[in-house]
Short mmCIF file of C-alpha atoms and ligand atoms in Angstrom, two decimals:
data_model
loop_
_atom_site.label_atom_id
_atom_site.label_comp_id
_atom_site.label_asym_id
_atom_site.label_seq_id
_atom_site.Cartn_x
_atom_site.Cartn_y
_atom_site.Cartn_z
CA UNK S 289 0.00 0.00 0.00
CA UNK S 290 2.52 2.66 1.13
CA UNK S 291 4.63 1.42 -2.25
CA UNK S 292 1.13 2.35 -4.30
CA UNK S 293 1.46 5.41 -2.75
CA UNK S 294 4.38 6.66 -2.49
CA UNK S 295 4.19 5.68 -6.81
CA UNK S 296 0.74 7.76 -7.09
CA UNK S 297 2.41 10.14 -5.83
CA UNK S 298 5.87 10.22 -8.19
CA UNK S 299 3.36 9.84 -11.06
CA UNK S 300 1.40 12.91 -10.57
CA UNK S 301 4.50 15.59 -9.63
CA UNK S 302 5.84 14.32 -12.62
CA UNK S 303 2.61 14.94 -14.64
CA UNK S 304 2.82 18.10 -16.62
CA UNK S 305 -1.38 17.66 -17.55
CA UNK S 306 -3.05 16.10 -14.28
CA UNK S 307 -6.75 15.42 -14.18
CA UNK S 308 -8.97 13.60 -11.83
CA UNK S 309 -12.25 12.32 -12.65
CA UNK S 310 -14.24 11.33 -9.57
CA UNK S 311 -17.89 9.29 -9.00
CA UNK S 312 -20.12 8.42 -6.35
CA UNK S 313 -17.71 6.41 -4.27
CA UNK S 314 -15.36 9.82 -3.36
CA UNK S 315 -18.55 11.51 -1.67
CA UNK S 316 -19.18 8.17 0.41
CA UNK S 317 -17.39 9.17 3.58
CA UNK S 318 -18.68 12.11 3.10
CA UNK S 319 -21.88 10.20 4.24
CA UNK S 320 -23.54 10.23 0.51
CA UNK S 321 -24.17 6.72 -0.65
CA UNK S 322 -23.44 5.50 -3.99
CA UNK S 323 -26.23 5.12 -6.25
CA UNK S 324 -24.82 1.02 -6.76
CA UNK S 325 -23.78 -1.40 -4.28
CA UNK S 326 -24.60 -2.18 -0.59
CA UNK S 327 -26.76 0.65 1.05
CA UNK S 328 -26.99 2.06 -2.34
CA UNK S 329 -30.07 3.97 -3.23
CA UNK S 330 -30.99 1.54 -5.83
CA UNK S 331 -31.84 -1.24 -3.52
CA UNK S 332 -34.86 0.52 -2.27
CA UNK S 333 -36.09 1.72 -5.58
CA UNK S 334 -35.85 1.60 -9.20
CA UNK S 335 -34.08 4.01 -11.17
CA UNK S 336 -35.35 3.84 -14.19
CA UNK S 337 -38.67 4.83 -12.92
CA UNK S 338 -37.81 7.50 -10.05
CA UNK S 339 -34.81 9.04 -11.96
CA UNK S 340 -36.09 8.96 -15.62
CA UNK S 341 -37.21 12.52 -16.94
CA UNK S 342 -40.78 10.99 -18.17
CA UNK S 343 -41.76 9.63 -14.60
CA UNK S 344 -40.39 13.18 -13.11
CA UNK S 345 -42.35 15.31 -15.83
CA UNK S 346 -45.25 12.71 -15.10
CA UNK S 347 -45.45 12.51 -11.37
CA UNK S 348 -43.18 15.42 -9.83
CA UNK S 349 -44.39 15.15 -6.68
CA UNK S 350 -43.35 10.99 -6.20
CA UNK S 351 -40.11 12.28 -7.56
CA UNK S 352 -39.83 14.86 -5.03
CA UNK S 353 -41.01 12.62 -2.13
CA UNK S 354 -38.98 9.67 -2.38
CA UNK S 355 -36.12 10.63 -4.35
CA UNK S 356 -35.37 14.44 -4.73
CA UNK S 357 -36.50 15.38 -1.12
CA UNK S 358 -34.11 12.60 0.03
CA UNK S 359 -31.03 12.91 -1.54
CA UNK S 360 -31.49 17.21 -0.44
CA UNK S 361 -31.74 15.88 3.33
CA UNK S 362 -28.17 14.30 2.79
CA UNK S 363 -26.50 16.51 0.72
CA UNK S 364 -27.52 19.72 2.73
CA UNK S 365 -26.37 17.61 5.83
CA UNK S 366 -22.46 16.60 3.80
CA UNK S 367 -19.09 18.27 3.96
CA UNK S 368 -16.38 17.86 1.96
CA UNK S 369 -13.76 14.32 3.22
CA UNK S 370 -10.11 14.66 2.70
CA UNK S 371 -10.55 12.98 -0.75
CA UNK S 372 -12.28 16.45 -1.96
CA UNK S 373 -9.87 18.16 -0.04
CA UNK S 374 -6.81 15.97 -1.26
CA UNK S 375 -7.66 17.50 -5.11
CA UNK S 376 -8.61 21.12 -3.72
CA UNK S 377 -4.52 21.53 -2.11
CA UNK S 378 -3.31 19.64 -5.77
CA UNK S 379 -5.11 22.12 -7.84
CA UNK S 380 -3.68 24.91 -5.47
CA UNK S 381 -0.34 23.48 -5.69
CA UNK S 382 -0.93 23.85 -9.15
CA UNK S 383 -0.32 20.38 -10.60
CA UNK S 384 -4.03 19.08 -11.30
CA UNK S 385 -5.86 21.16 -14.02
CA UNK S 386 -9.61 20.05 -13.79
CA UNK S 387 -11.82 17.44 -12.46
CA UNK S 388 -14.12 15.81 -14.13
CA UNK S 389 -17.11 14.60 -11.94
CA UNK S 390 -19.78 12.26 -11.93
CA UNK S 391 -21.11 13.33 -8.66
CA UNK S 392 -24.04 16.21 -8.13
CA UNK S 393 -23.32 17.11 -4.56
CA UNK S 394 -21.20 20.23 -5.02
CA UNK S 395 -18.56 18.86 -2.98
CA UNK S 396 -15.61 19.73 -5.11
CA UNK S 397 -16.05 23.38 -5.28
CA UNK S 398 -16.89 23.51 -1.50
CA UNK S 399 -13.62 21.94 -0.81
CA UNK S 400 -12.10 24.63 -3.29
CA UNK S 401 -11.68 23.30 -6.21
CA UNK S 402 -12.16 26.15 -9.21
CA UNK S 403 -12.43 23.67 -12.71
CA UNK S 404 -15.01 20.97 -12.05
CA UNK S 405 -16.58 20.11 -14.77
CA UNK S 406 -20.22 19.04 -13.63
CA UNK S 407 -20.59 16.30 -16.43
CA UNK S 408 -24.19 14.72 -15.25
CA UNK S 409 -25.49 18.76 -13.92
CA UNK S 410 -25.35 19.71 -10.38
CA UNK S 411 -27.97 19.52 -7.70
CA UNK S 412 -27.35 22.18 -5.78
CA UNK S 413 -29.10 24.47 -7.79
CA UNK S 414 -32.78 24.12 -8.78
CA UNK S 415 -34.94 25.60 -11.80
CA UNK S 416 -38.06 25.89 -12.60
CA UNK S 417 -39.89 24.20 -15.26
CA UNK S 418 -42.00 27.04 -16.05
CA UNK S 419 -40.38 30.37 -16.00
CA UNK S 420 -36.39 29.57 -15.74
CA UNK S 421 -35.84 31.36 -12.52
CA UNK S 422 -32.93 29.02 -10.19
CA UNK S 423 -32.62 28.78 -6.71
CA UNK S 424 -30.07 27.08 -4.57
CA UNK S 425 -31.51 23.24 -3.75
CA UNK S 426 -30.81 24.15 0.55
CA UNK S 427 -32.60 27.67 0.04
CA UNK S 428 -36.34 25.83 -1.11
CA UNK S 429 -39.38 25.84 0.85
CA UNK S 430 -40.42 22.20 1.33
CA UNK S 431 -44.06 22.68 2.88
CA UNK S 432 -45.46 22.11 -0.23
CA UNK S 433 -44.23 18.58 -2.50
CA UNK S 434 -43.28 19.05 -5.47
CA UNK S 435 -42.20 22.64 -4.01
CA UNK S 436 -42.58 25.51 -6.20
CA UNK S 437 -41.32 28.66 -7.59
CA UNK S 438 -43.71 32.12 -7.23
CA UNK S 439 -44.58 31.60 -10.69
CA UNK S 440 -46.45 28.36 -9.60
CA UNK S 441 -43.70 26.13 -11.92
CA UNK S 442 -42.48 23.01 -10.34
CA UNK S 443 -38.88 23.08 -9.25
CA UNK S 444 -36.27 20.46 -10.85
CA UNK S 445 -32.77 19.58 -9.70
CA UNK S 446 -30.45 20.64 -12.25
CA UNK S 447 -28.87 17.13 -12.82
CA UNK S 448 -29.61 15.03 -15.60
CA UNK S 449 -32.25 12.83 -15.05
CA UNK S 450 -31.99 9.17 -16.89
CA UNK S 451 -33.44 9.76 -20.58
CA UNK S 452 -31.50 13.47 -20.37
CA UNK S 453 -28.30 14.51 -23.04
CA UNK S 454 -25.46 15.24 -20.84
CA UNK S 455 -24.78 19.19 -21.17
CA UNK S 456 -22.72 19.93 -24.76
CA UNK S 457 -19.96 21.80 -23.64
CA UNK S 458 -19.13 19.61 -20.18
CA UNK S 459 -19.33 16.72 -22.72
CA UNK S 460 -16.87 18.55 -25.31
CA UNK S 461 -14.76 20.35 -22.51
CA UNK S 462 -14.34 16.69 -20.88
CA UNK S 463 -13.19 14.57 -24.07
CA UNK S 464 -10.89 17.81 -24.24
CA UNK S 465 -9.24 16.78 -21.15
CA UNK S 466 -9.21 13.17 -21.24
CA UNK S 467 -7.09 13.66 -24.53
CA UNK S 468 -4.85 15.82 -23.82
CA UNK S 469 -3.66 14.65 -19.83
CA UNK S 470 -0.87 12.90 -19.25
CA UNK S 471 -1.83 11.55 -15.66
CA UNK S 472 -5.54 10.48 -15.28
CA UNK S 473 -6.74 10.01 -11.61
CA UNK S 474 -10.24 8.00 -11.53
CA UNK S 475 -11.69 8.05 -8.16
CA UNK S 476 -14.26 6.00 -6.35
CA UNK S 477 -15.93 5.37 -9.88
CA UNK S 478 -17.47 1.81 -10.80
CA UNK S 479 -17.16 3.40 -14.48
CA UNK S 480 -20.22 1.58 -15.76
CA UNK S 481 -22.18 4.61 -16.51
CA UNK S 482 -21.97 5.75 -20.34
CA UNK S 483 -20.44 7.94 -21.87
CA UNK S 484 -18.31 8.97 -18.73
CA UNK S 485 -16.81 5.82 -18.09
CA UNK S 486 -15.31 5.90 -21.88
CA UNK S 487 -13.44 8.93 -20.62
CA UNK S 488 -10.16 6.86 -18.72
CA UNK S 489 -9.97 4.85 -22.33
CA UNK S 490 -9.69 8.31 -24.05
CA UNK S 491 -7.20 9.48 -22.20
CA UNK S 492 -5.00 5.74 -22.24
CA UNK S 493 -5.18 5.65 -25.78
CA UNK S 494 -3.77 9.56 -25.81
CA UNK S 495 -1.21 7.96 -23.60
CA UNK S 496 -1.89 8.68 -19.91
CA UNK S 497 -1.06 6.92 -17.19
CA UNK S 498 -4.08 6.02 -15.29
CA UNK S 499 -4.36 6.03 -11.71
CA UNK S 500 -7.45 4.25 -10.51
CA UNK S 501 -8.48 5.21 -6.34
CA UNK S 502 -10.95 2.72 -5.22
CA UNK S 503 -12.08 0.44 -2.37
CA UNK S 504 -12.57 -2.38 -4.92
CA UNK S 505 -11.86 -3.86 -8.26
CA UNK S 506 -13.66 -2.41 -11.34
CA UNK S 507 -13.92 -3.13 -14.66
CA UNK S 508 -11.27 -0.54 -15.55
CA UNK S 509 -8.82 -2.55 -13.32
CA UNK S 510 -7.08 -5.11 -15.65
CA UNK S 511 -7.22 -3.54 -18.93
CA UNK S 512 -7.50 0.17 -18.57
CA UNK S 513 -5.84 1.64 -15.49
CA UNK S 514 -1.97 1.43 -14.67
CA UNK S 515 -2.26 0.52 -10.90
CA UNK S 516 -4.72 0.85 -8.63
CA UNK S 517 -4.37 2.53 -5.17
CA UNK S 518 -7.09 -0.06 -3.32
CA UNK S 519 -9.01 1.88 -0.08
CA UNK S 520 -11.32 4.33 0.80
CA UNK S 521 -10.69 7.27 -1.60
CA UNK S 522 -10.50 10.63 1.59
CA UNK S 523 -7.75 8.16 2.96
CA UNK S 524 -5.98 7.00 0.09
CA UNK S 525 -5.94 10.80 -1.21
CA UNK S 526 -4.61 12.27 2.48
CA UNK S 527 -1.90 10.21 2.13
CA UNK S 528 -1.03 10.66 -1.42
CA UNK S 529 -1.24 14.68 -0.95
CA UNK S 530 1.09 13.99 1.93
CA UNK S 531 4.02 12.07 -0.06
CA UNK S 532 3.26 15.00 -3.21
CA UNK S 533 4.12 18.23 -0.89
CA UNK S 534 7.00 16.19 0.67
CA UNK S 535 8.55 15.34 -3.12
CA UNK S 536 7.90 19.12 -4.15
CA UNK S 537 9.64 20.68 -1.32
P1 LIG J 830 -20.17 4.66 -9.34
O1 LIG J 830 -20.48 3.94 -10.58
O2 LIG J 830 -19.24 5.76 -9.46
O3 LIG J 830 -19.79 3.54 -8.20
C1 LIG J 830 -19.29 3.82 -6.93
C2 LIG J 830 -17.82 3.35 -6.87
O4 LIG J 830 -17.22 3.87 -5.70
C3 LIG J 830 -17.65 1.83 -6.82
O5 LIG J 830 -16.67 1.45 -7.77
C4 LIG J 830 -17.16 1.56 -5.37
O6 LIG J 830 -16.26 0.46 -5.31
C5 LIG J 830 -16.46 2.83 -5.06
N1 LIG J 830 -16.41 3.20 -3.63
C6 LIG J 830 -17.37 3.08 -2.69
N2 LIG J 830 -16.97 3.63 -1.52
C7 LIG J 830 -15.71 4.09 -1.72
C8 LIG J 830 -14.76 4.78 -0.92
N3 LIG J 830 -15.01 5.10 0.37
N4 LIG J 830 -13.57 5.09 -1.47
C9 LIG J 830 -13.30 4.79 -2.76
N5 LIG J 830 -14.16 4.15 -3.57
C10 LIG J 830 -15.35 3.81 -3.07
O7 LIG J 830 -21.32 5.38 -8.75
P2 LIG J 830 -22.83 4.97 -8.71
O8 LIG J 830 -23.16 5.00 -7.29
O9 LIG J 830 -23.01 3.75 -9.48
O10 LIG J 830 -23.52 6.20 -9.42
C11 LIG J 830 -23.41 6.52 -10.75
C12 LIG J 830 -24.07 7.88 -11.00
O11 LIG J 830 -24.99 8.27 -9.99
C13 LIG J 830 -23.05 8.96 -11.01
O12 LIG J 830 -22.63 9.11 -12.31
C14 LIG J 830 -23.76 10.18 -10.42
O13 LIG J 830 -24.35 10.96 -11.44
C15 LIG J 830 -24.86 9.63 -9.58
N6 LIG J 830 -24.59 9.74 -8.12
C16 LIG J 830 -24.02 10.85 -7.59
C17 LIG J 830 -23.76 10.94 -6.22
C18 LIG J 830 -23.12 12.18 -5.66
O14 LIG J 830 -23.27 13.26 -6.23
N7 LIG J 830 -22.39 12.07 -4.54
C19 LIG J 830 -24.08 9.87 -5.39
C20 LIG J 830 -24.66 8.73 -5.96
C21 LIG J 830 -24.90 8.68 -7.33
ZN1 LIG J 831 -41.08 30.14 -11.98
#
């Protein structure tokens, strides 16, 4: 482990392009569980129902009462873990150049972070379907399900929903990155979700080394990424920012 490390480490000082893209699994000990996997969300309820755009448009206020108003009770309640705060001191050291993310929460720019590129939206911020205004997600009134605007629109997170085009430019800007980085950090991602999980093959075939963060296996393990740093990603991360400010010293 310390070997993985202390490698990780070397690899990204020596990286003249660094970027990290992160999923669910960096936000779990920041008490957000991952949509997959034991105690995941998905266990209780069916996805393709509760988060497809049709079922939303259709019956907002289901939507709202066991999915939306849920996941707003733990992300309002979350604070960046040292894996957000890990990338927030390498981006201020200046060696990593953007993350990519997966994850809605917001916790990347709360730890610091300036270039996150929100590839499935954000849902800190809501809009509303009716007259465009947006509101911050911990700012709505929740007496009323599906809350709503003044206008009388219903309010919608501004993440994709399943049956949604990921947003153009984060889509363009990311493909960008994976291309041209030489070091390729993939965090706490299962990278099973499409097209975000072709990103780490874009960037090995540009020829990046890719550093894979992650309590288990995935299916990026044997054939995509480099080495894998096995554990939970705010750990693995502390000690890998640790070993980086020692070898830039
Ligand atoms: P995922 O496919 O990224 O899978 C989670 C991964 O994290 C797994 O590979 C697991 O082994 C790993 N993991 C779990 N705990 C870990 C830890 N402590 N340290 C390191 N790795 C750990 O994510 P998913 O849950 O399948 O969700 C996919 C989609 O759902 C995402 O693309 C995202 O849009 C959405 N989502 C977002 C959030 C969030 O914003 N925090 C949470 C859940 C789901
Ligand atoms: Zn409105």
């Amino acid at each position: 482990m310390d070997d993985m490390i202390k490698k990780a480490a070397k690899d990204i000082v020596n990286g003249r392009h660094v970027v990290a893209l992160t999923g669910a699994g960096c936000s779990v000990e920041s008490g957000i569980p991952p949509f997959r996997g034991k105690g995941g969300v998905w266990e209780k309820i069916d996805p393709m129902k509760y988060a497809h755009i049709d079922y939303f448009m259709k019956e907002p206020e289901d939507v709202w009462r066991v999915l939306i108003g849920e996941m707003k009770n733990v992300i309002d309640r979350s604070k960046p873990n040292d894996a957000h705060k890990g990338l927030a001191r390498l981006e201020e050291m200046g060696i990593l150049k953007t993350i990519i993310t997966q994850n809605v929460d917001g916790l990347h720019q709360l730890a610091g972070n300036i270039d996150v590129i929100e590839f499935h939206g954000t849902f800190a911020w809501l809009r509303c379907l009716k007259c465009g205004k947006r509101i911050k997600t911990s700012d709505v009134d929740m007496t009323e399900i599906p809350p709503r605007c003044e206008c009388r629109g219903i309010w919608r997170p501004e993440c994709i929903f399943f049956g949604e085009m990921i947003p153009y430019m984060e889509l363009v800007r990311s493909r960008e990155e994976a291309l041209s980085c030489d070091v390729m950090l993939v965090i706490g991602t299962s990278a099973t979700v499409q097209p975000v999980a072709s990103m780490p093959l874009v960037a090995k075939e540009g020829g990046a080394v890719i550093i894979e963060i992650n309590a288990e296996k995935t299916p990026l393990t044997e054939y995509t990424s480099d080495y894998i740093v096995q554990g939970r990603a705010g750990q693995v991360m502390r000690s890998i920012v640790e070993e980086v400010e020692k070898l830039k010293l």
